[in-house]
CSV table of C-alpha atoms and ligand atoms in Angstrom, one decimal:
chain,number,residue,atom,x,y,z
A,1,MET,CA,2.3,18.8,-38.7
A,2,SER,CA,3.1,16.0,-40.8
A,3,THR,CA,5.5,13.1,-39.9
A,4,SER,CA,7.4,12.1,-42.6
A,5,ASN,CA,10.8,10.1,-43.3
A,6,PHE,CA,13.6,11.0,-45.1
A,7,SER,CA,15.8,7.5,-44.9
A,8,THR,CA,14.7,6.5,-48.1
A,9,ALA,CA,16.2,9.3,-49.8
A,10,ALA,CA,17.3,8.4,-53.3
A,11,GLY,CA,20.9,6.7,-53.5
A,12,ILE,CA,20.9,5.1,-50.2
A,13,SER,CA,21.0,1.1,-49.5
A,14,PRO,CA,18.4,0.1,-47.3
A,15,GLY,CA,21.3,-1.7,-45.4
A,16,THR,CA,22.5,1.2,-43.8
A,17,LEU,CA,19.5,3.4,-43.4
A,18,ALA,CA,19.1,2.3,-39.8
A,19,GLU,CA,22.0,3.9,-39.0
A,20,ILE,CA,20.9,7.2,-39.8
A,21,LEU,CA,17.4,7.6,-38.4
A,22,THR,CA,15.4,10.6,-39.3
A,23,HIS,CA,11.7,11.5,-38.5
A,24,VAL,CA,9.3,14.9,-38.8
A,25,ASP,CA,7.4,15.6,-36.1
A,26,GLY,CA,6.1,19.2,-35.0
A,27,GLY,CA,8.0,20.8,-37.3
A,28,VAL,CA,11.3,19.7,-36.5
A,29,MET,CA,13.4,17.0,-38.2
A,30,THR,CA,15.4,14.8,-35.8
A,31,LEU,CA,18.4,13.2,-37.3
A,32,THR,CA,19.9,10.3,-34.7
A,33,LEU,CA,23.3,8.7,-35.4
A,34,ASN,CA,22.5,5.0,-34.9
A,35,ARG,CA,25.4,2.9,-35.0
A,36,VAL,CA,26.4,2.8,-31.4
A,37,ASP,CA,28.4,-0.3,-31.8
A,38,LYS,CA,30.9,1.6,-33.9
A,39,LYS,CA,30.6,4.4,-31.4
A,40,ASN,CA,28.8,6.0,-34.0
A,41,SER,CA,31.8,6.6,-36.6
A,42,ILE,CA,30.4,7.6,-39.8
A,43,THR,CA,30.8,5.9,-43.3
A,44,SER,CA,30.5,7.3,-46.5
A,45,ALA,CA,27.1,6.1,-47.0
A,46,MET,CA,25.9,7.5,-43.6
A,47,TYR,CA,27.2,11.0,-44.8
A,48,SER,CA,25.1,10.3,-48.0
A,49,ALA,CA,22.1,9.6,-45.9
A,50,MET,CA,22.7,12.8,-43.6
A,51,ALA,CA,23.2,14.9,-46.9
A,52,ASN,CA,20.0,14.0,-48.2
A,53,ALA,CA,18.6,14.2,-45.1
A,54,LEU,CA,19.2,18.2,-44.6
A,55,GLU,CA,18.5,18.3,-48.3
A,56,SER,CA,14.8,17.2,-48.0
A,57,ALA,CA,14.5,19.0,-44.7
A,58,ASN,CA,15.7,22.5,-46.8
A,59,HIS,CA,13.0,21.6,-49.1
A,60,ASP,CA,10.3,20.6,-46.9
A,61,ALA,CA,7.7,23.4,-46.0
A,62,ALA,CA,6.7,21.3,-42.8
A,63,VAL,CA,10.6,20.8,-41.6
A,64,ARG,CA,11.3,24.4,-39.6
A,65,ALA,CA,14.1,23.2,-37.4
A,66,VAL,CA,16.8,20.3,-37.5
A,67,VAL,CA,18.3,18.5,-34.5
A,68,ILE,CA,20.8,16.3,-34.9
A,69,GLN,CA,21.5,13.7,-31.9
A,70,GLY,CA,23.5,10.8,-30.8
A,71,HIS,CA,23.4,8.3,-28.2
A,72,GLU,CA,23.7,9.2,-24.2
A,73,SER,CA,26.8,7.2,-24.5
A,74,ILE,CA,28.4,8.6,-27.5
A,75,PHE,CA,28.1,11.6,-30.0
A,76,SER,CA,30.5,10.5,-32.8
A,77,ALA,CA,33.6,9.0,-33.0
A,78,GLY,CA,34.4,10.9,-36.3
A,79,ASN,CA,34.7,9.5,-39.6
A,80,ASP,CA,35.0,5.7,-39.7
A,81,ILE,CA,38.3,5.0,-39.8
A,82,GLY,CA,38.3,1.5,-42.2
A,83,ASP,CA,35.5,3.1,-44.6
A,84,PHE,CA,37.8,6.1,-45.0
A,85,LEU,CA,41.3,3.8,-46.0
A,86,ASN,CA,38.9,1.6,-48.5
A,87,LYS,CA,36.8,4.4,-49.5
A,88,PRO,CA,39.1,7.6,-49.3
A,89,PRO,CA,37.1,10.8,-50.3
A,90,SER,CA,38.5,11.6,-53.5
A,91,THR,CA,36.2,14.6,-55.3
A,92,SER,CA,34.7,17.6,-54.1
A,93,GLU,CA,31.5,15.5,-54.9
A,94,SER,CA,32.5,12.8,-52.3
A,95,PRO,CA,29.8,12.1,-49.4
A,96,VAL,CA,31.6,13.8,-46.5
A,97,PHE,CA,32.4,17.0,-48.6
A,98,LEU,CA,28.4,17.0,-49.6
A,99,PHE,CA,27.5,16.6,-46.3
A,100,LEU,CA,29.4,19.4,-44.5
A,101,ARG,CA,28.7,21.7,-47.8
A,102,GLY,CA,25.2,20.9,-46.6
A,103,ILE,CA,25.5,21.6,-43.0
A,104,SER,CA,27.3,24.8,-43.5
A,105,THR,CA,25.0,26.4,-45.7
A,106,PHE,CA,21.6,25.1,-44.1
A,107,PRO,CA,19.1,28.0,-44.2
A,108,LYS,CA,17.0,26.7,-41.0
A,109,PRO,CA,18.0,26.2,-37.6
A,110,ILE,CA,20.1,23.2,-36.3
A,111,VAL,CA,20.4,22.2,-32.6
A,112,ALA,CA,22.5,19.3,-31.7
A,113,ALA,CA,22.5,17.4,-28.9
A,114,VAL,CA,25.9,15.7,-27.6
A,115,CYS,CA,26.9,13.2,-25.1
A,116,GLY,CA,30.0,11.1,-24.6
A,117,PRO,CA,33.0,11.5,-26.9
A,118,ALA,CA,32.5,13.8,-30.1
A,119,VAL,CA,35.6,13.2,-32.3
A,120,GLY,CA,37.0,15.3,-35.4
A,121,ILE,CA,33.6,15.8,-37.3
A,122,GLY,CA,31.8,14.9,-34.1
A,123,THR,CA,33.3,18.2,-32.9
A,124,THR,CA,33.9,20.2,-36.3
A,125,MET,CA,30.3,20.0,-37.4
A,126,LEU,CA,28.6,21.5,-34.0
A,127,LEU,CA,30.8,24.8,-35.7
A,128,HIS,CA,27.7,24.9,-38.1
A,129,CYS,CA,24.8,24.3,-35.5
A,130,ASP,CA,23.1,27.1,-34.0
A,131,LEU,CA,22.5,25.9,-30.4
A,132,VAL,CA,24.5,22.8,-28.7
A,133,TYR,CA,23.2,21.5,-26.0
A,134,ALA,CA,25.8,18.8,-24.2
A,135,GLY,CA,25.7,16.0,-21.7
A,136,ASP,CA,28.3,16.6,-18.7
A,137,ASN,CA,29.8,13.5,-20.0
A,138,ALA,CA,30.8,15.2,-23.3
A,139,ALA,CA,34.3,15.3,-24.5
A,140,PHE,CA,35.6,17.4,-27.3
A,141,SER,CA,38.3,16.4,-29.9
A,142,MET,CA,39.9,17.3,-33.2
A,143,PRO,CA,42.6,14.9,-33.4
A,144,PHE,CA,43.4,15.3,-37.0
A,145,VAL,CA,47.1,16.1,-36.5
A,146,ASN,CA,47.5,13.2,-34.5
A,147,LEU,CA,45.8,11.0,-37.4
A,148,GLY,CA,48.3,12.6,-40.0
A,149,LEU,CA,45.6,14.9,-41.7
A,150,CYS,CA,44.4,18.9,-41.4
A,151,PRO,CA,41.5,19.8,-40.0
A,152,GLU,CA,38.1,20.0,-42.5
A,153,ALA,CA,34.5,21.6,-41.9
A,154,ALA,CA,36.4,24.9,-41.9
A,155,SER,CA,37.2,24.4,-38.4
A,156,SER,CA,40.8,25.9,-39.5
A,157,PHE,CA,39.3,29.2,-39.4
A,158,LEU,CA,36.1,28.9,-37.5
A,159,VAL,CA,38.3,27.3,-34.2
A,160,ALA,CA,40.4,30.2,-34.0
A,161,GLN,CA,37.8,32.8,-34.4
A,162,LEU,CA,35.6,31.0,-31.8
A,163,MET,CA,38.4,30.3,-29.2
A,164,GLY,CA,41.3,32.4,-30.1
A,165,TYR,CA,44.7,31.2,-31.2
A,166,PRO,CA,46.4,29.9,-28.8
A,167,ARG,CA,43.5,27.3,-27.4
A,168,ALA,CA,42.7,26.5,-31.4
A,169,ALA,CA,46.7,25.4,-31.3
A,170,GLU,CA,46.0,23.2,-28.2
A,171,ALA,CA,42.8,21.7,-29.7
A,172,LEU,CA,44.1,21.2,-33.5
A,173,LEU,CA,47.9,21.2,-33.1
A,174,LEU,CA,47.8,18.9,-30.0
A,175,GLY,CA,44.8,17.4,-30.7
A,176,GLU,CA,44.0,17.5,-27.0
A,177,PRO,CA,40.2,16.7,-25.6
A,178,PHE,CA,38.4,19.3,-23.7
A,179,THR,CA,35.0,18.7,-21.7
A,180,ALA,CA,31.9,20.3,-21.6
A,181,GLU,CA,32.9,22.8,-19.2
A,182,THR,CA,35.7,23.9,-21.5
A,183,ALA,CA,33.2,23.9,-24.3
A,184,LEU,CA,30.6,26.2,-22.9
A,185,GLU,CA,33.7,28.5,-21.6
A,186,MET,CA,34.5,28.8,-24.9
A,187,GLY,CA,31.5,29.4,-26.4
A,188,LEU,CA,31.1,25.9,-28.3
A,189,ILE,CA,28.0,24.8,-26.5
A,190,ASN,CA,24.7,26.2,-24.9
A,191,ARG,CA,24.4,24.7,-21.7
A,192,ILE,CA,25.3,21.3,-20.1
A,193,VAL,CA,22.6,19.1,-18.5
A,194,PRO,CA,22.7,15.4,-17.4
A,195,PRO,CA,23.2,13.1,-20.0
A,196,ALA,CA,19.6,11.6,-20.1
A,197,GLU,CA,18.4,15.0,-20.7
A,198,VAL,CA,20.1,16.5,-23.9
A,199,ASN,CA,17.9,15.1,-26.3
A,200,ALA,CA,14.8,16.4,-24.5
A,201,LEU,CA,16.2,19.8,-23.8
A,202,ALA,CA,17.1,20.0,-27.7
A,203,GLN,CA,14.1,18.7,-28.9
A,204,ARG,CA,12.2,21.3,-26.7
A,205,GLN,CA,14.5,24.1,-28.3
A,206,ALA,CA,13.7,23.3,-31.7
A,207,LEU,CA,10.1,22.8,-30.9
A,208,LYS,CA,10.3,26.6,-29.7
A,209,LEU,CA,12.2,27.5,-33.0
A,210,ALA,CA,9.7,25.5,-35.4
A,211,ALA,CA,6.9,27.7,-33.8
A,212,LYS,CA,8.6,30.9,-34.8
A,213,PRO,CA,8.1,32.8,-38.3
A,214,LEU,CA,10.5,30.7,-40.8
A,215,THR,CA,11.1,33.4,-42.9
A,216,ALA,CA,12.5,35.4,-39.9
A,217,LEU,CA,14.6,32.2,-38.6
A,218,ILE,CA,15.9,32.2,-42.1
A,219,GLU,CA,16.7,35.4,-42.9
A,220,THR,CA,18.2,36.5,-39.3
A,221,LYS,CA,20.5,33.1,-39.4
A,222,ARG,CA,21.7,34.1,-42.9
A,223,LEU,CA,22.8,37.8,-41.6
A,224,MET,CA,24.3,36.6,-38.5
A,225,LYS,CA,26.4,34.1,-41.1
A,226,LYS,CA,26.7,36.5,-43.7
A,227,GLY,CA,30.2,37.7,-42.6
A,228,ASN,CA,31.9,34.1,-42.5
A,229,ALA,CA,30.1,32.5,-45.4
A,230,GLY,CA,32.5,32.8,-48.4
A,231,ILE,CA,35.6,32.3,-46.1
A,232,VAL,CA,34.0,29.5,-44.7
A,233,ALA,CA,32.9,27.7,-48.4
A,234,GLU,CA,36.6,28.8,-49.7
A,235,ARG,CA,38.6,27.3,-46.8
A,236,MET,CA,36.2,24.0,-46.5
A,237,ALA,CA,37.3,23.5,-50.4
A,238,GLU,CA,41.1,24.3,-49.6
A,239,GLU,CA,40.6,21.9,-46.4
A,240,GLY,CA,38.9,19.1,-48.4
A,241,ALA,CA,41.6,19.2,-51.4
A,242,SER,CA,44.4,19.1,-48.6
A,243,PHE,CA,42.6,16.6,-46.5
A,244,GLY,CA,41.8,14.1,-49.6
A,245,ARG,CA,45.5,14.2,-50.6
A,246,MET,CA,46.7,13.8,-46.7
A,247,LEU,CA,44.5,10.7,-46.6
A,248,GLN,CA,46.9,9.2,-49.3
A,249,GLU,CA,50.1,10.0,-47.6
A,250,PRO,CA,52.3,7.4,-45.3
A,251,ALA,CA,51.3,9.6,-42.1
A,252,ALA,CA,47.8,8.9,-42.2
A,253,ARG,CA,47.7,5.4,-43.5
A,254,GLU,CA,49.8,4.5,-40.8
A,255,ALA,CA,47.7,6.2,-38.0
A,256,PHE,CA,44.4,4.5,-39.7
A,257,THR,CA,46.0,1.2,-40.1
A,258,ALA,CA,47.3,1.4,-36.2
A,259,PHE,CA,43.7,1.7,-35.2
A,260,MET,CA,42.6,-0.8,-36.9
A,261,GLU,CA,45.4,-2.8,-35.4
A,262,LYS,CA,44.7,-1.7,-32.1
A,263,ARG,CA,48.5,-0.4,-31.6
A,264,ARG,CA,50.0,3.0,-31.5
A,265,PRO,CA,51.0,4.7,-34.9
A,266,ASP,CA,54.7,5.0,-35.5
A,267,PHE,CA,55.2,8.5,-37.1
A,268,SER,CA,59.1,7.9,-36.9
A,269,LYS,CA,59.1,7.9,-40.5
A,270,SER,CA,56.5,10.0,-41.9
B,1,LIG,N1,36.1,4.4,-37.3
B,1,LIG,C1,35.9,2.9,-36.9
B,1,LIG,N2,35.7,2.4,-35.7
B,1,LIG,C2,35.5,3.0,-34.7
B,1,LIG,C3,35.5,4.1,-34.8
B,1,LIG,C4,36.3,5.4,-36.0
B,1,LIG,N3,36.4,6.5,-35.8
B,1,LIG,N4,35.8,4.5,-33.5
B,1,LIG,C5,35.4,3.2,-33.0
B,1,LIG,N5,35.3,2.4,-33.9
B,1,LIG,C6,34.8,1.5,-33.7
B,1,LIG,C7,36.4,0.4,-32.9
B,1,LIG,O1,36.9,-0.4,-33.5
B,1,LIG,C8,35.0,-1.0,-31.8
B,1,LIG,O2,35.0,-1.8,-32.9
B,1,LIG,P1,35.4,-3.3,-32.4
B,1,LIG,O3,34.2,-3.7,-30.9
B,1,LIG,O4,34.8,-3.9,-33.4
B,1,LIG,O5,36.6,-3.7,-31.9
B,1,LIG,C9,34.4,-0.3,-31.7
B,1,LIG,O6,34.1,1.1,-32.3
B,1,LIG,C10,34.3,0.2,-30.0
B,1,LIG,O7,35.3,1.4,-30.0
B,1,LIG,P2,36.1,1.3,-28.7
B,1,LIG,O8,37.7,2.4,-29.4
B,1,LIG,O9,36.5,0.0,-28.3
B,1,LIG,O10,35.5,2.4,-27.8
B,1,LIG,P3,36.0,3.3,-26.4
B,1,LIG,O11,34.9,3.4,-25.6
B,1,LIG,O12,37.1,2.7,-25.8
B,1,LIG,O13,36.5,4.9,-27.3
B,1,LIG,C11,36.8,6.6,-28.8
B,1,LIG,C12,35.6,5.5,-27.7
B,1,LIG,C13,35.5,7.0,-29.5
B,1,LIG,C14,36.9,7.3,-28.0
B,1,LIG,C15,37.3,5.6,-29.5
B,1,LIG,O14,36.7,4.3,-30.1
B,1,LIG,C16,38.3,6.6,-30.5
B,1,LIG,O15,39.2,7.1,-30.2
B,1,LIG,N6,38.1,6.1,-31.8
B,1,LIG,C17,38.7,7.1,-32.8
B,1,LIG,C18,38.2,8.1,-33.0
B,1,LIG,C19,39.0,8.7,-34.4
B,1,LIG,O16,40.3,8.9,-34.4
B,1,LIG,N7,37.9,9.0,-35.2
B,1,LIG,C20,38.5,9.6,-36.3
B,1,LIG,C21,38.2,11.3,-36.7
B,1,LIG,S1,39.0,11.4,-38.3
């Protein structure tokens, strides 16, 4: 199969391309978060690159499955907080929402390889992947409330559906992190392996998928997701509107400023 690179997708400046690496081999497009010095936190340019890569993968007949991976030490620290402060997503066409719509409606199989922290969207994007493999160092968290925000990626619906309301409340109201073992038990991930083996396992599974008839994969995924598709789209839009508004409010601004200033936030006035 052909090897191609989607990193040059329109609208992405060359300076940011190194932070999202993509390549296609054996029918699998591998998308690598490559901003390890900033814990793979995701800027709006990176969201654009990821949305464009998925769009290209959707339309490229040479791509039959996608792998999303980070580094052995970190999957993603979620949204880049400075970028969110300076360039908050203001419309439904903002890069973060384009990426979320892209991943949640992506018709071909997506396999994720997760090691180390998976914060915020680092965890919620997994709700839209089909197979998730994790290192035993993986740590999942959705600390939206702690940041003065509300959930995104339809996680306010999908997390409770997946793990039941009581555990969803611990994860989303308290924002408590949970381990790979807990994620496995709750059904968020498929398997735990040593961190050094996660990317290779994801790749092997994706190659297995890529060898299967694509039309059968797409139709099976569509049928499995059909029951949730409408509510996911609707919830994502509602969350997005709230999230965008809350980003401008005092609690989020205090949380983000505190993170930048490396101090504890003071929510006594919010
Ligand atoms: N946005 C922007 N920068 C981030 C970031 C984020 N979400 N997460 C980490 N970074 C940066 C840090 O500011 C630091 O930069 P510096 O070296 O210039 O000071 C660098 O990445 C390393 O982060 P650090 O916190 O020192 O690493 P750690 O190993 O001690 O902790 C995390 C890793 C992921 C647990 C921690 O960075 C974290 O909690 N990040 C914030 C997660 C978050 O709240 N995300 C928002 C979700 S909406």
